[in-house]
């Protein structure tokens, strides 16, 4: 279906009647033009060129081969754009190297980019509890995870995350037992995840939340945000507000990728 992108009056020949020229585009393209999320980091960074500069000079050249392979396998998936961005992955890798966690948890696996990078950066006897409602997407990346020799570190659980966190909290031995948590599932539940994870992650451990700037829309007036982006934008605003007031963490709301809110449990 075609949509009207623009129009103008044309006078082809002197003395002839003017006619209206309509500029038609495919409606899906029109949707993209109105929706800045098709551009990587459209508002968070100054420009698309700057995002590409970071990727081409610093991220892609140092991206480990298995992650590149998994990212390429994901690019064919219709929902490929929701995967954790490689520049966010690079910062996570650095955090993992600094923290050296043994026991981690991930909410929102999709095809496994953040999961694989975590598995590559914890010790051989390290363990990741990885939770997602959809095992099929995990299976897209699983051959790459197996080839990288890190599947034994992963306990994949196909389930909504909240009941699994509640189940973990039924056993007091799990309290303060995780070194690192990465949260990238449904954004509307971030505040609920935080209340559980703050008890599961030890003092000194990290909780890293993705998409906390939601394409830059957190700073837009709500009526300027496309309706399909409002729920994520409002969830990110509510979550960031909660973290700012939460004395149990020190944190940095960073503009890497789609906005990583990096929290360290201090109490
Ligand atoms: C943005 S993707 C995760 C991207 C992933 N971290 C990566 O590196 O590619 C979000 C994932 O959260 C999952 N999800 C959505 N709601 C969920 C829930 N309530 N509990 C667990 N997973 C959920 C979706 O199935 C999807 O795979
Ligand atoms: O456009 C999205 C959507 C999601 C999303 C939506 C609903 C869920 O239950 C989970 C995730 O996540 C995204 C994401 O993590 C991202 O980095 C970019 C875009 C989206």
mmCIF file of C-alpha atoms and ligand atoms in Angstrom:
data_model
loop_
_atom_site.group_PDB
_atom_site.id
_atom_site.type_symbol
_atom_site.label_atom_id
_atom_site.label_comp_id
_atom_site.label_asym_id
_atom_site.label_seq_id
_atom_site.Cartn_x
_atom_site.Cartn_y
_atom_site.Cartn_z
ATOM 1 C CA UNK A 1 0.000 0.000 0.000
ATOM 2 C CA UNK A 2 1.221 3.507 -0.815
ATOM 3 C CA UNK A 3 1.100 6.537 1.472
ATOM 4 C CA UNK A 4 1.438 10.199 0.509
ATOM 5 C CA UNK A 5 4.774 11.520 1.706
ATOM 6 C CA UNK A 6 4.358 14.952 0.102
ATOM 7 C CA UNK A 7 2.853 16.911 -2.801
ATOM 8 C CA UNK A 8 3.505 19.952 -4.941
ATOM 9 C CA UNK A 9 1.954 21.849 -7.843
ATOM 10 C CA UNK A 10 3.606 21.414 -11.231
ATOM 11 C CA UNK A 11 3.281 23.644 -14.293
ATOM 12 C CA UNK A 12 4.725 21.459 -17.094
ATOM 13 C CA UNK A 13 4.052 23.819 -20.011
ATOM 14 C CA UNK A 14 3.261 27.491 -20.199
ATOM 15 C CA UNK A 15 -0.455 27.954 -20.719
ATOM 16 C CA UNK A 16 -1.441 24.408 -19.630
ATOM 17 C CA UNK A 17 -3.282 23.638 -16.428
ATOM 18 C CA UNK A 18 -1.159 22.871 -13.405
ATOM 19 C CA UNK A 19 -1.348 19.422 -11.915
ATOM 20 C CA UNK A 20 -0.634 18.068 -8.464
ATOM 21 C CA UNK A 21 2.347 15.761 -8.083
ATOM 22 C CA UNK A 22 2.039 13.300 -5.202
ATOM 23 C CA UNK A 23 5.154 11.665 -3.716
ATOM 24 C CA UNK A 24 4.166 8.127 -2.826
ATOM 25 C CA UNK A 25 6.131 5.725 -0.664
ATOM 26 C CA UNK A 26 5.450 2.251 0.596
ATOM 27 C CA UNK A 27 3.444 2.680 3.838
ATOM 28 C CA UNK A 28 5.919 0.551 5.782
ATOM 29 C CA UNK A 29 8.663 2.946 4.718
ATOM 30 C CA UNK A 30 6.440 5.841 5.760
ATOM 31 C CA UNK A 31 6.079 4.258 9.194
ATOM 32 C CA UNK A 32 9.859 3.980 9.370
ATOM 33 C CA UNK A 33 10.303 7.618 8.435
ATOM 34 C CA UNK A 34 7.976 8.654 11.282
ATOM 35 C CA UNK A 35 9.598 6.175 13.657
ATOM 36 C CA UNK A 36 13.167 7.152 14.508
ATOM 37 C CA UNK A 37 13.854 3.778 16.093
ATOM 38 C CA UNK A 38 14.860 2.405 12.673
ATOM 39 C CA UNK A 39 17.999 4.522 12.985
ATOM 40 C CA UNK A 40 20.488 3.275 15.517
ATOM 41 C CA UNK A 41 20.672 5.628 18.507
ATOM 42 C CA UNK A 42 18.889 8.418 16.658
ATOM 43 C CA UNK A 43 18.708 10.899 19.487
ATOM 44 C CA UNK A 44 21.032 9.439 22.092
ATOM 45 C CA UNK A 45 24.056 10.181 19.956
ATOM 46 C CA UNK A 46 24.617 13.333 17.942
ATOM 47 C CA UNK A 47 24.295 11.549 14.588
ATOM 48 C CA UNK A 48 24.082 8.245 12.730
ATOM 49 C CA UNK A 49 27.647 8.944 11.514
ATOM 50 C CA UNK A 50 28.883 9.117 15.100
ATOM 51 C CA UNK A 51 27.200 5.783 15.921
ATOM 52 C CA UNK A 52 28.862 4.251 12.862
ATOM 53 C CA UNK A 53 32.213 5.782 13.802
ATOM 54 C CA UNK A 54 32.070 4.047 17.196
ATOM 55 C CA UNK A 55 31.032 0.751 15.642
ATOM 56 C CA UNK A 56 33.530 0.737 12.811
ATOM 57 C CA UNK A 57 36.581 2.046 14.664
ATOM 58 C CA UNK A 58 36.124 0.462 18.091
ATOM 59 C CA UNK A 59 33.393 -2.167 18.363
ATOM 60 C CA UNK A 60 33.453 -4.397 15.265
ATOM 61 C CA UNK A 61 37.267 -4.658 15.052
ATOM 62 C CA UNK A 62 37.409 -6.078 18.612
ATOM 63 C CA UNK A 63 34.203 -8.127 18.597
ATOM 64 C CA UNK A 64 35.011 -11.801 19.296
ATOM 65 C CA UNK A 65 34.313 -14.111 16.318
ATOM 66 C CA UNK A 66 31.493 -16.112 18.034
ATOM 67 C CA UNK A 67 29.625 -12.890 18.881
ATOM 68 C CA UNK A 68 29.993 -11.659 15.309
ATOM 69 C CA UNK A 69 28.648 -14.984 14.077
ATOM 70 C CA UNK A 70 25.684 -14.883 16.451
ATOM 71 C CA UNK A 71 24.945 -11.253 15.540
ATOM 72 C CA UNK A 72 24.942 -12.163 11.855
ATOM 73 C CA UNK A 73 22.639 -15.156 12.445
ATOM 74 C CA UNK A 74 20.289 -12.809 14.356
ATOM 75 C CA UNK A 75 20.231 -10.157 11.620
ATOM 76 C CA UNK A 76 18.017 -12.452 9.479
ATOM 77 C CA UNK A 77 15.438 -12.755 12.263
ATOM 78 C CA UNK A 78 12.360 -10.518 11.799
ATOM 79 C CA UNK A 79 12.854 -9.212 15.360
ATOM 80 C CA UNK A 80 16.640 -8.954 14.979
ATOM 81 C CA UNK A 81 16.591 -5.260 15.921
ATOM 82 C CA UNK A 82 15.735 -6.059 19.562
ATOM 83 C CA UNK A 83 19.041 -7.867 20.174
ATOM 84 C CA UNK A 84 21.474 -6.243 22.579
ATOM 85 C CA UNK A 85 23.621 -3.793 20.608
ATOM 86 C CA UNK A 86 27.282 -4.710 20.179
ATOM 87 C CA UNK A 87 28.514 -1.418 21.678
ATOM 88 C CA UNK A 88 26.469 -2.185 24.825
ATOM 89 C CA UNK A 89 27.946 -5.688 24.699
ATOM 90 C CA UNK A 90 31.454 -4.263 24.633
ATOM 91 C CA UNK A 91 30.797 -2.239 27.795
ATOM 92 C CA UNK A 92 29.230 -5.294 29.472
ATOM 93 C CA UNK A 93 32.331 -7.311 28.584
ATOM 94 C CA UNK A 94 34.517 -4.744 30.294
ATOM 95 C CA UNK A 95 32.302 -4.806 33.408
ATOM 96 C CA UNK A 96 32.397 -8.614 33.489
ATOM 97 C CA UNK A 97 36.190 -8.611 33.210
ATOM 98 C CA UNK A 98 36.458 -6.119 36.082
ATOM 99 C CA UNK A 99 34.011 -7.981 38.315
ATOM 100 C CA UNK A 100 34.963 -11.571 37.434
ATOM 101 C CA UNK A 101 31.533 -12.974 38.380
ATOM 102 C CA UNK A 102 30.939 -16.685 38.890
ATOM 103 C CA UNK A 103 27.178 -16.763 39.306
ATOM 104 C CA UNK A 104 25.051 -14.588 37.041
ATOM 105 C CA UNK A 105 21.446 -14.201 35.945
ATOM 106 C CA UNK A 106 19.968 -12.877 32.712
ATOM 107 C CA UNK A 107 16.351 -11.899 32.055
ATOM 108 C CA UNK A 108 15.573 -11.713 28.311
ATOM 109 C CA UNK A 109 17.791 -13.940 26.188
ATOM 110 C CA UNK A 110 16.322 -13.657 22.644
ATOM 111 C CA UNK A 111 18.950 -15.257 20.325
ATOM 112 C CA UNK A 112 21.652 -15.019 22.980
ATOM 113 C CA UNK A 113 24.059 -12.173 22.140
ATOM 114 C CA UNK A 114 24.351 -10.903 25.742
ATOM 115 C CA UNK A 115 24.179 -14.477 27.039
ATOM 116 C CA UNK A 116 27.072 -15.626 24.864
ATOM 117 C CA UNK A 117 29.212 -12.636 25.769
ATOM 118 C CA UNK A 118 28.543 -13.324 29.456
ATOM 119 C CA UNK A 119 29.389 -17.012 29.006
ATOM 120 C CA UNK A 120 32.631 -16.061 27.258
ATOM 121 C CA UNK A 121 33.666 -13.807 30.138
ATOM 122 C CA UNK A 122 32.980 -15.892 33.245
ATOM 123 C CA UNK A 123 35.198 -18.725 34.480
ATOM 124 C CA UNK A 124 34.809 -22.280 33.140
ATOM 125 C CA UNK A 125 32.922 -23.322 36.309
ATOM 126 C CA UNK A 126 30.763 -20.176 36.238
ATOM 127 C CA UNK A 127 26.957 -20.459 35.880
ATOM 128 C CA UNK A 128 24.339 -18.307 34.184
ATOM 129 C CA UNK A 129 20.640 -18.659 34.950
ATOM 130 C CA UNK A 130 19.103 -17.449 31.673
ATOM 131 C CA UNK A 131 15.352 -16.857 31.546
ATOM 132 C CA UNK A 132 13.140 -16.173 28.537
ATOM 133 C CA UNK A 133 9.534 -16.921 27.629
ATOM 134 C CA UNK A 134 10.650 -18.174 24.201
ATOM 135 C CA UNK A 135 13.077 -21.074 23.766
ATOM 136 C CA UNK A 136 12.804 -20.942 19.947
ATOM 137 C CA UNK A 137 14.765 -17.694 19.676
ATOM 138 C CA UNK A 138 17.417 -19.063 22.075
ATOM 139 C CA UNK A 139 17.770 -21.991 19.682
ATOM 140 C CA UNK A 140 18.737 -19.606 16.848
ATOM 141 C CA UNK A 141 21.970 -18.778 18.670
ATOM 142 C CA UNK A 142 22.472 -22.114 20.396
ATOM 143 C CA UNK A 143 24.658 -23.689 17.651
ATOM 144 C CA UNK A 144 27.077 -20.743 17.983
ATOM 145 C CA UNK A 145 27.033 -21.065 21.801
ATOM 146 C CA UNK A 146 27.807 -24.791 21.480
ATOM 147 C CA UNK A 147 30.575 -24.146 18.942
ATOM 148 C CA UNK A 148 32.122 -21.610 21.347
ATOM 149 C CA UNK A 149 32.253 -24.370 23.989
ATOM 150 C CA UNK A 150 30.339 -22.478 26.694
ATOM 151 C CA UNK A 151 26.911 -24.183 26.753
ATOM 152 C CA UNK A 152 27.796 -25.998 29.993
ATOM 153 C CA UNK A 153 27.776 -22.647 31.828
ATOM 154 C CA UNK A 154 24.144 -21.944 30.880
ATOM 155 C CA UNK A 155 20.955 -23.024 32.630
ATOM 156 C CA UNK A 156 18.248 -21.856 30.221
ATOM 157 C CA UNK A 157 14.748 -21.634 31.726
ATOM 158 C CA UNK A 158 11.775 -21.104 29.426
ATOM 159 C CA UNK A 159 9.387 -19.081 31.568
ATOM 160 C CA UNK A 160 8.247 -15.595 32.467
ATOM 161 C CA UNK A 161 11.018 -14.204 34.660
ATOM 162 C CA UNK A 162 8.992 -12.958 37.644
ATOM 163 C CA UNK A 163 7.811 -16.348 39.024
ATOM 164 C CA UNK A 164 11.337 -17.758 38.641
ATOM 165 C CA UNK A 165 12.774 -14.872 40.663
ATOM 166 C CA UNK A 166 10.087 -15.413 43.326
ATOM 167 C CA UNK A 167 10.895 -19.124 43.390
ATOM 168 C CA UNK A 168 14.615 -18.377 43.817
ATOM 169 C CA UNK A 169 13.767 -16.080 46.725
ATOM 170 C CA UNK A 170 11.880 -18.884 48.518
ATOM 171 C CA UNK A 171 15.289 -20.407 49.257
ATOM 172 C CA UNK A 172 17.254 -18.090 51.606
ATOM 173 C CA UNK A 173 20.499 -19.626 50.266
ATOM 174 C CA UNK A 174 19.908 -17.719 47.004
ATOM 175 C CA UNK A 175 19.802 -14.330 48.733
ATOM 176 C CA UNK A 176 22.905 -12.324 47.890
ATOM 177 C CA UNK A 177 24.294 -15.252 45.914
ATOM 178 C CA UNK A 178 24.493 -13.717 42.414
ATOM 179 C CA UNK A 179 27.446 -11.573 41.348
ATOM 180 C CA UNK A 180 25.936 -10.097 38.202
ATOM 181 C CA UNK A 181 22.493 -9.610 36.642
ATOM 182 C CA UNK A 182 21.610 -8.439 33.136
ATOM 183 C CA UNK A 183 18.030 -7.330 32.597
ATOM 184 C CA UNK A 184 16.661 -7.022 29.054
ATOM 185 C CA UNK A 185 13.172 -8.617 29.155
ATOM 186 C CA UNK A 186 9.808 -6.798 29.181
ATOM 187 C CA UNK A 187 10.547 -3.203 30.130
ATOM 188 C CA UNK A 188 7.248 -2.731 32.004
ATOM 189 C CA UNK A 189 8.467 -5.186 34.676
ATOM 190 C CA UNK A 190 11.898 -3.615 35.316
ATOM 191 C CA UNK A 191 10.739 -2.112 38.639
ATOM 192 C CA UNK A 192 9.396 -5.533 39.714
ATOM 193 C CA UNK A 193 12.591 -7.285 38.598
ATOM 194 C CA UNK A 194 14.672 -4.763 40.518
ATOM 195 C CA UNK A 195 12.823 -5.417 43.800
ATOM 196 C CA UNK A 196 13.639 -9.150 43.495
ATOM 197 C CA UNK A 197 17.131 -8.896 42.024
ATOM 198 C CA UNK A 198 18.352 -6.443 44.660
ATOM 199 C CA UNK A 199 17.865 -9.304 47.156
ATOM 200 C CA UNK A 200 19.428 -11.966 44.908
ATOM 201 C CA UNK A 201 22.539 -9.993 43.915
ATOM 202 C CA UNK A 202 25.218 -9.622 46.590
ATOM 203 C CA UNK A 203 26.433 -6.320 48.007
ATOM 204 C CA UNK A 204 29.175 -5.252 45.579
ATOM 205 C CA UNK A 205 27.464 -7.075 42.683
ATOM 206 C CA UNK A 206 26.169 -5.420 39.516
ATOM 207 C CA UNK A 207 22.688 -5.135 38.014
ATOM 208 C CA UNK A 208 22.803 -3.890 34.411
ATOM 209 C CA UNK A 209 19.532 -2.758 32.834
ATOM 210 C CA UNK A 210 19.261 -2.286 29.045
ATOM 211 C CA UNK A 211 17.061 0.161 27.088
ATOM 212 C CA UNK A 212 16.792 2.684 29.887
ATOM 213 C CA UNK A 213 16.880 5.616 27.432
ATOM 214 C CA UNK A 214 14.451 3.878 25.016
ATOM 215 C CA UNK A 215 15.781 5.405 21.806
ATOM 216 C CA UNK A 216 16.059 8.821 23.471
ATOM 217 C CA UNK A 217 12.268 9.076 23.916
ATOM 218 C CA UNK A 218 12.585 9.409 27.719
ATOM 219 C CA UNK A 219 13.265 13.121 27.192
ATOM 220 C CA UNK A 220 10.464 13.698 24.659
ATOM 221 C CA UNK A 221 7.016 15.063 25.534
ATOM 222 C CA UNK A 222 4.699 12.066 25.636
ATOM 223 C CA UNK A 223 2.511 13.313 22.764
ATOM 224 C CA UNK A 224 5.537 13.380 20.436
ATOM 225 C CA UNK A 225 6.292 9.691 21.117
ATOM 226 C CA UNK A 226 4.712 7.251 18.613
ATOM 227 C CA UNK A 227 1.925 5.316 20.422
ATOM 228 C CA UNK A 228 3.737 1.975 20.053
ATOM 229 C CA UNK A 229 6.778 3.406 21.853
ATOM 230 C CA UNK A 230 4.962 5.001 24.816
ATOM 231 C CA UNK A 231 4.765 2.012 27.094
ATOM 232 C CA UNK A 232 8.541 1.338 26.870
ATOM 233 C CA UNK A 233 9.329 5.038 27.241
ATOM 234 C CA UNK A 234 7.097 5.410 30.307
ATOM 235 C CA UNK A 235 8.513 2.242 31.850
ATOM 236 C CA UNK A 236 12.080 3.528 31.373
ATOM 237 C CA UNK A 237 11.192 6.896 32.961
ATOM 238 C CA UNK A 238 9.528 5.191 35.944
ATOM 239 C CA UNK A 239 12.444 2.780 36.339
ATOM 240 C CA UNK A 240 15.175 5.462 36.159
ATOM 241 C CA UNK A 241 13.256 7.548 38.727
ATOM 242 C CA UNK A 242 13.074 4.563 41.064
ATOM 243 C CA UNK A 243 16.809 3.883 40.767
ATOM 244 C CA UNK A 244 17.691 7.524 41.466
ATOM 245 C CA UNK A 245 15.748 7.287 44.761
ATOM 246 C CA UNK A 246 17.114 3.845 45.685
ATOM 247 C CA UNK A 247 19.844 4.190 48.316
ATOM 248 C CA UNK A 248 20.647 0.455 48.042
ATOM 249 C CA UNK A 249 22.483 1.128 44.763
ATOM 250 C CA UNK A 250 25.025 3.482 43.287
ATOM 251 C CA UNK A 251 24.590 3.771 39.561
ATOM 252 C CA UNK A 252 25.398 5.373 36.223
ATOM 253 C CA UNK A 253 22.753 5.934 33.562
ATOM 254 C CA UNK A 254 24.924 5.689 30.466
ATOM 255 C CA UNK A 255 24.148 6.550 26.840
ATOM 256 C CA UNK A 256 25.865 3.488 25.421
ATOM 257 C CA UNK A 257 23.643 1.461 23.064
ATOM 258 C CA UNK A 258 20.020 2.144 23.978
ATOM 259 C CA UNK A 259 20.997 3.314 27.476
ATOM 260 C CA UNK A 260 22.507 1.000 30.050
ATOM 261 C CA UNK A 261 21.642 1.778 33.650
ATOM 262 C CA UNK A 262 24.531 0.207 35.561
ATOM 263 C CA UNK A 263 23.755 -0.330 39.242
ATOM 264 C CA UNK A 264 26.049 -1.619 41.982
ATOM 265 C CA UNK A 265 24.395 -2.944 45.116
ATOM 266 C CA UNK A 266 25.826 -1.103 48.113
ATOM 267 C CA UNK A 267 23.346 -2.081 50.856
HETATM 268 C C1 LIG B 1 15.248 -7.441 23.885
HETATM 269 S S1 LIG B 1 15.081 -9.148 23.885
HETATM 270 C C2 LIG B 1 16.551 -9.684 24.710
HETATM 271 C C3 LIG B 1 17.789 -9.445 23.896
HETATM 272 C C4 LIG B 1 18.987 -10.236 24.377
HETATM 273 N N1 LIG B 1 19.476 -9.774 25.648
HETATM 274 C C5 LIG B 1 20.104 -10.228 23.352
HETATM 275 O O1 LIG B 1 21.253 -10.145 23.725
HETATM 276 O O2 LIG B 1 19.815 -10.320 22.163
HETATM 277 C C6 LIG B 1 13.825 -9.395 25.055
HETATM 278 C C7 LIG B 1 13.511 -10.819 25.347
HETATM 279 O O3 LIG B 1 12.701 -10.850 26.508
HETATM 280 C C8 LIG B 1 11.814 -11.912 26.408
HETATM 281 N N2 LIG B 1 10.709 -11.667 27.334
HETATM 282 C C9 LIG B 1 9.637 -10.866 27.183
HETATM 283 N N3 LIG B 1 8.856 -10.902 28.266
HETATM 284 C C10 LIG B 1 9.459 -11.726 29.142
HETATM 285 C C11 LIG B 1 9.164 -12.165 30.458
HETATM 286 N N4 LIG B 1 8.058 -11.748 31.094
HETATM 287 N N5 LIG B 1 9.997 -13.020 31.065
HETATM 288 C C12 LIG B 1 11.119 -13.452 30.426
HETATM 289 N N6 LIG B 1 11.456 -13.081 29.187
HETATM 290 C C13 LIG B 1 10.652 -12.224 28.552
HETATM 291 C C14 LIG B 1 11.424 -11.953 24.952
HETATM 292 O O4 LIG B 1 10.964 -13.249 24.588
HETATM 293 C C15 LIG B 1 12.732 -11.549 24.264
HETATM 294 O O5 LIG B 1 13.435 -12.682 23.818
HETATM 295 O O1 LIG B 2 11.357 -2.730 20.211
HETATM 296 C C1 LIG B 2 11.799 -3.365 21.178
HETATM 297 C C2 LIG B 2 10.957 -4.158 21.971
HETATM 298 C C3 LIG B 2 11.477 -4.862 23.055
HETATM 299 C C4 LIG B 2 10.621 -5.687 23.868
HETATM 300 C C5 LIG B 2 9.241 -5.579 23.795
HETATM 301 C C6 LIG B 2 8.448 -6.379 24.572
HETATM 302 C C7 LIG B 2 9.010 -7.305 25.441
HETATM 303 O O2 LIG B 2 8.212 -8.098 26.196
HETATM 304 C C8 LIG B 2 10.374 -7.403 25.520
HETATM 305 C C9 LIG B 2 11.173 -6.599 24.751
HETATM 306 O O3 LIG B 2 12.782 -4.799 23.392
HETATM 307 C C10 LIG B 2 13.630 -4.044 22.649
HETATM 308 C C11 LIG B 2 14.982 -4.016 22.998
HETATM 309 O O4 LIG B 2 15.444 -4.671 24.087
HETATM 310 C C12 LIG B 2 15.869 -3.283 22.213
HETATM 311 O O5 LIG B 2 17.201 -3.281 22.573
HETATM 312 C C13 LIG B 2 15.427 -2.567 21.123
HETATM 313 C C14 LIG B 2 14.099 -2.575 20.760
HETATM 314 C C15 LIG B 2 13.186 -3.324 21.518
#
